[in-house]
Short mmCIF file of C-alpha atoms in Angstrom, two decimals:
data_model
loop_
_atom_site.label_atom_id
_atom_site.label_comp_id
_atom_site.label_asym_id
_atom_site.label_seq_id
_atom_site.Cartn_x
_atom_site.Cartn_y
_atom_site.Cartn_z
CA UNK I 1 83.92 14.26 -116.97
CA UNK I 2 87.42 12.99 -116.32
CA UNK I 3 88.20 11.34 -113.02
CA UNK I 4 85.89 9.83 -110.44
CA UNK I 5 82.46 11.37 -109.90
CA UNK I 6 79.80 10.50 -107.34
CA UNK I 7 76.45 9.91 -109.01
CA UNK I 8 73.23 9.60 -107.02
CA UNK I 9 70.13 8.29 -108.80
CA UNK I 10 66.88 8.57 -106.91
CA UNK I 11 63.95 6.38 -107.87
CA UNK I 12 61.96 9.43 -108.93
CA UNK I 13 64.47 9.97 -111.76
CA UNK I 14 63.63 6.65 -113.41
CA UNK I 15 60.92 6.06 -115.98
CA UNK I 16 59.31 2.85 -117.11
CA UNK I 17 58.47 1.09 -120.36
CA UNK I 18 55.38 -1.02 -120.88
CA UNK I 19 54.03 -2.33 -117.52
CA UNK I 20 56.88 -3.59 -115.33
CA UNK I 21 56.35 -5.57 -112.16
CA UNK I 22 57.55 -2.85 -109.80
CA UNK I 23 60.73 -2.22 -107.84
CA UNK I 24 60.20 -5.29 -105.67
CA UNK I 25 60.65 -7.45 -108.79
CA UNK I 26 64.06 -6.03 -109.78
CA UNK I 27 66.85 -8.61 -109.44
CA UNK I 28 69.38 -7.35 -112.03
CA UNK I 29 70.93 -3.95 -112.78
CA UNK I 30 72.19 -3.08 -116.26
CA UNK I 31 74.32 0.04 -116.74
CA UNK I 32 74.74 1.38 -120.26
CA UNK I 33 77.10 4.21 -121.23
CA UNK I 34 76.07 6.50 -124.08
CA UNK I 35 78.65 7.75 -126.55
CA UNK I 36 79.10 11.53 -126.39
CA UNK I 37 81.66 11.86 -129.15
CA UNK I 38 84.15 9.74 -131.07
CA UNK I 39 87.10 9.38 -128.69
CA UNK I 40 89.34 6.74 -127.15
CA UNK I 41 87.99 6.46 -123.60
CA UNK I 42 86.52 4.09 -121.04
CA UNK I 43 83.96 4.06 -118.24
CA UNK I 44 84.64 2.55 -114.81
CA UNK I 45 82.13 1.97 -112.00
CA UNK I 46 83.03 1.30 -108.39
CA UNK I 47 81.34 1.24 -104.98
CA UNK I 48 77.85 0.69 -106.36
CA UNK I 49 75.35 0.43 -103.53
CA UNK I 50 71.68 0.91 -102.77
CA UNK I 51 70.20 2.79 -99.86
CA UNK I 52 66.75 3.04 -98.30
CA UNK I 53 65.41 6.39 -97.17
CA UNK I 54 63.11 6.99 -94.22
CA UNK I 55 60.57 8.88 -96.35
CA UNK I 56 58.60 7.52 -99.30
CA UNK I 57 56.69 9.52 -101.91
CA UNK I 58 54.03 7.28 -103.45
CA UNK I 59 52.88 8.23 -106.93
CA UNK I 60 49.32 7.25 -107.75
CA UNK I 61 48.68 4.57 -110.37
CA UNK I 62 45.73 6.42 -111.94
CA UNK I 63 45.90 6.95 -115.70
CA UNK I 64 43.69 8.75 -118.20
CA UNK I 65 42.43 12.26 -117.34
CA UNK I 66 43.84 12.09 -113.79
CA UNK I 67 47.22 10.75 -114.84
CA UNK I 68 48.82 14.11 -115.58
CA UNK I 69 47.80 15.61 -112.23
CA UNK I 70 48.94 12.50 -110.38
CA UNK I 71 52.35 12.74 -112.03
CA UNK I 72 52.67 16.48 -111.41
CA UNK I 73 51.77 16.19 -107.73
CA UNK I 74 54.36 13.48 -107.15
CA UNK I 75 57.00 15.53 -108.97
CA UNK I 76 56.13 18.66 -106.98
CA UNK I 77 56.46 16.89 -103.64
CA UNK I 78 59.73 15.30 -104.71
CA UNK I 79 61.02 18.70 -105.84
CA UNK I 80 60.09 20.39 -102.55
CA UNK I 81 61.77 17.66 -100.52
CA UNK I 82 64.90 17.73 -102.67
CA UNK I 83 65.10 21.53 -102.47
CA UNK I 84 65.14 21.25 -98.66
CA UNK I 85 67.81 18.53 -98.70
CA UNK I 86 65.46 15.77 -97.56
CA UNK I 87 66.27 12.38 -99.16
CA UNK I 88 63.31 10.24 -100.13
CA UNK I 89 62.39 7.12 -102.06
CA UNK I 90 59.83 7.10 -104.86
CA UNK I 91 57.34 4.24 -105.17
CA UNK I 92 54.17 3.27 -106.98
CA UNK I 93 50.97 2.02 -105.40
CA UNK I 94 51.85 -1.40 -106.78
CA UNK I 95 55.08 -1.24 -104.76
CA UNK I 96 53.09 -0.32 -101.64
CA UNK I 97 50.77 -3.30 -102.15
CA UNK I 98 53.85 -5.56 -102.24
CA UNK I 99 54.90 -4.37 -98.77
CA UNK I 100 57.69 -1.96 -99.67
CA UNK I 101 56.73 0.54 -96.94
CA UNK I 102 57.89 -1.76 -94.15
CA UNK I 103 61.27 0.02 -94.02
CA UNK I 104 59.94 3.61 -94.20
CA UNK I 105 59.09 5.92 -91.31
CA UNK I 106 56.77 8.20 -93.30
CA UNK I 107 54.85 7.64 -96.53
CA UNK I 108 53.54 10.64 -98.51
CA UNK I 109 50.58 10.26 -100.88
CA UNK I 110 50.52 13.53 -102.91
CA UNK I 111 47.39 12.64 -104.91
CA UNK I 112 46.23 9.05 -105.23
CA UNK I 113 42.71 8.75 -106.67
CA UNK I 114 41.22 5.33 -107.36
CA UNK I 115 43.43 3.45 -104.91
CA UNK I 116 42.72 -0.30 -104.95
CA UNK I 117 41.91 -2.59 -102.02
CA UNK I 118 45.35 -4.23 -101.94
CA UNK I 119 47.10 -0.88 -101.53
CA UNK I 120 44.65 0.23 -98.83
CA UNK I 121 45.24 -3.00 -96.89
CA UNK I 122 49.02 -2.56 -97.14
CA UNK I 123 48.77 1.01 -95.81
CA UNK I 124 46.60 -0.12 -92.89
CA UNK I 125 49.15 -2.82 -92.06
CA UNK I 126 52.00 -0.32 -92.30
CA UNK I 127 50.31 2.15 -89.94
CA UNK I 128 49.34 -0.62 -87.50
CA UNK I 129 53.06 -1.44 -87.29
CA UNK I 130 53.91 2.17 -86.37
CA UNK I 131 54.34 3.84 -89.76
CA UNK I 132 53.03 7.36 -90.41
CA UNK I 133 51.25 8.63 -93.52
CA UNK I 134 50.64 12.04 -95.03
CA UNK I 135 47.63 11.92 -97.33
CA UNK I 136 46.40 14.63 -99.66
CA UNK I 137 42.87 15.32 -100.96
CA UNK I 138 41.75 11.98 -102.46
CA UNK I 139 41.49 9.33 -99.74
CA UNK I 140 39.59 6.10 -99.32
CA UNK I 141 37.00 5.98 -96.52
CA UNK I 142 38.93 3.31 -94.62
CA UNK I 143 42.07 5.44 -94.59
CA UNK I 144 40.15 8.57 -93.59
CA UNK I 145 38.82 6.65 -90.59
CA UNK I 146 42.33 5.45 -89.80
CA UNK I 147 43.54 9.06 -89.70
CA UNK I 148 40.49 10.20 -87.74
CA UNK I 149 39.29 12.64 -90.39
CA UNK I 150 36.16 11.01 -91.81
CA UNK I 151 33.66 11.31 -93.17
CA UNK I 152 34.87 14.07 -95.49
CA UNK I 153 32.62 16.77 -96.94
CA UNK I 154 33.29 18.03 -100.46
CA UNK I 155 33.02 21.80 -100.94
CA UNK I 156 33.39 23.60 -104.25
CA UNK I 157 34.60 27.16 -104.57
CA UNK I 158 31.59 29.47 -104.31
CA UNK I 159 33.46 32.66 -105.12
CA UNK I 160 36.83 33.72 -106.49
CA UNK I 161 39.55 33.55 -103.85
CA UNK I 162 37.49 31.56 -101.34
CA UNK I 163 40.35 29.08 -100.81
CA UNK I 164 43.18 31.48 -101.61
CA UNK I 165 45.55 30.54 -98.77
CA UNK I 166 46.18 28.21 -95.88
CA UNK I 167 46.92 30.02 -92.60
CA UNK I 168 48.80 28.05 -89.93
CA UNK I 169 49.18 27.77 -86.18
CA UNK I 170 52.96 28.06 -85.99
CA UNK I 171 53.10 26.85 -82.39
CA UNK I 172 51.22 23.65 -83.22
CA UNK I 173 53.43 22.94 -86.26
CA UNK I 174 56.91 24.41 -85.66
CA UNK I 175 58.75 25.67 -88.74
CA UNK I 176 55.64 26.14 -90.88
CA UNK I 177 55.08 29.53 -92.58
CA UNK I 178 52.28 31.71 -91.24
CA UNK I 179 50.53 31.61 -94.61
CA UNK I 180 50.91 29.49 -97.76
CA UNK I 181 49.25 30.54 -101.02
CA UNK I 182 47.05 27.89 -102.65
CA UNK I 183 44.18 29.26 -104.80
CA UNK I 184 42.33 25.93 -104.61
CA UNK I 185 39.13 25.44 -106.61
CA UNK I 186 37.51 22.85 -104.34
CA UNK I 187 38.36 21.14 -101.06
CA UNK I 188 37.53 18.18 -98.85
CA UNK I 189 36.64 19.21 -95.32
CA UNK I 190 37.58 16.71 -92.57
CA UNK I 191 35.48 15.89 -89.53
CA UNK I 192 37.99 15.64 -86.73
CA UNK I 193 38.00 12.59 -84.50
CA UNK I 194 39.59 12.20 -81.04
CA UNK I 195 43.25 13.23 -80.89
CA UNK I 196 43.22 14.98 -84.28
CA UNK I 197 44.26 18.64 -84.32
CA UNK I 198 43.80 21.36 -86.91
CA UNK I 199 47.09 23.12 -87.68
CA UNK I 200 46.03 24.97 -90.85
CA UNK I 201 42.80 26.63 -92.01
CA UNK I 202 41.51 27.84 -95.36
CA UNK I 203 41.63 31.61 -95.70
CA UNK I 204 39.96 33.72 -98.38
CA UNK I 205 41.46 36.61 -100.28
CA UNK I 206 40.01 39.10 -97.78
CA UNK I 207 41.84 37.40 -94.91
CA UNK I 208 38.86 35.65 -93.31
CA UNK I 209 39.74 32.26 -91.83
CA UNK I 210 37.46 29.34 -92.65
CA UNK I 211 37.36 25.56 -92.30
CA UNK I 212 40.21 23.13 -91.48
CA UNK I 213 42.71 22.59 -94.30
CA UNK I 214 45.56 20.66 -92.65
CA UNK I 215 45.12 18.34 -89.67
CA UNK I 216 47.49 16.06 -87.80
CA UNK I 217 46.93 13.08 -85.55
CA UNK I 218 48.71 10.06 -84.12
CA UNK I 219 48.79 8.12 -87.41
CA UNK I 220 49.58 10.96 -89.78
CA UNK I 221 48.30 14.10 -91.44
CA UNK I 222 45.66 15.04 -93.99
CA UNK I 223 45.52 18.00 -96.41
CA UNK I 224 42.13 18.87 -97.91
CA UNK I 225 43.33 19.66 -101.44
CA UNK I 226 46.33 18.97 -103.63
CA UNK I 227 49.18 21.37 -102.98
CA UNK I 228 49.30 23.62 -106.02
CA UNK I 229 52.51 24.89 -107.58
CA UNK I 230 51.87 28.43 -106.27
CA UNK I 231 54.19 29.88 -103.60
CA UNK I 232 56.96 27.31 -104.02
CA UNK I 233 59.21 28.80 -101.34
CA UNK I 234 56.57 28.47 -98.62
CA UNK I 235 55.43 25.08 -99.95
CA UNK I 236 58.94 23.80 -99.29
CA UNK I 237 58.81 25.07 -95.72
CA UNK I 238 55.35 23.53 -95.22
CA UNK I 239 56.51 20.15 -96.50
CA UNK I 240 59.63 20.31 -94.32
CA UNK I 241 57.53 21.16 -91.23
CA UNK I 242 55.15 18.25 -91.84
CA UNK I 243 57.97 15.79 -92.44
CA UNK I 244 59.83 17.07 -89.38
CA UNK I 245 56.72 16.62 -87.25
CA UNK I 246 56.67 12.86 -87.94
CA UNK I 247 60.38 12.20 -88.61
CA UNK I 248 62.17 14.68 -86.32
CA UNK I 249 65.55 12.99 -86.68
#
């Protein structure tokens, strides 16, 4: 386009080649312009600056069979946040292990199986310093204890529609929809410790409410299964309500 244009590039929009050292290792920026057509033109760049957001979405480092789901979950959460106008930074678990969360108010872990000890230790340090975390489905025992939701009990779907929806207490979590469609195929059930409150329960297709699905406490929140791509409009409202609970400003 002709004239000046403001371009915003979030970390989630970047890809990687080979196995880079992570965002903490970046010390040089290279900007390359691609030719659209043969024409006499030029490209000018001004007011280049970086910014740090209060909210981090941490994509899991798992590869292989889990890699596709890990990627999709991170993209879904980023899409829901963006759709609601909530700026966020995107990081890897390697970034977290290097201490990148020290400037964030809330860190979201959409699906992070196989998390290593260094990342767990960095999360514990972050929370001890006042940070909040929102963890989904796969969670290390140490972090479950930190959130007051362990030990977890795995429960597979025994019948079609058993975990069809999550039904919420709208007074306990302002702004959340009354019901969010899920159609989960298995769940982790938390055992609530002191100060941890259930704000959402699993509900079957017949409308019968079951076990806790979403819980919140002093250090963060836990969701017992990955958030599926069903019911995108209400998923956005759910994500916004959870973020607003921990980062109200």
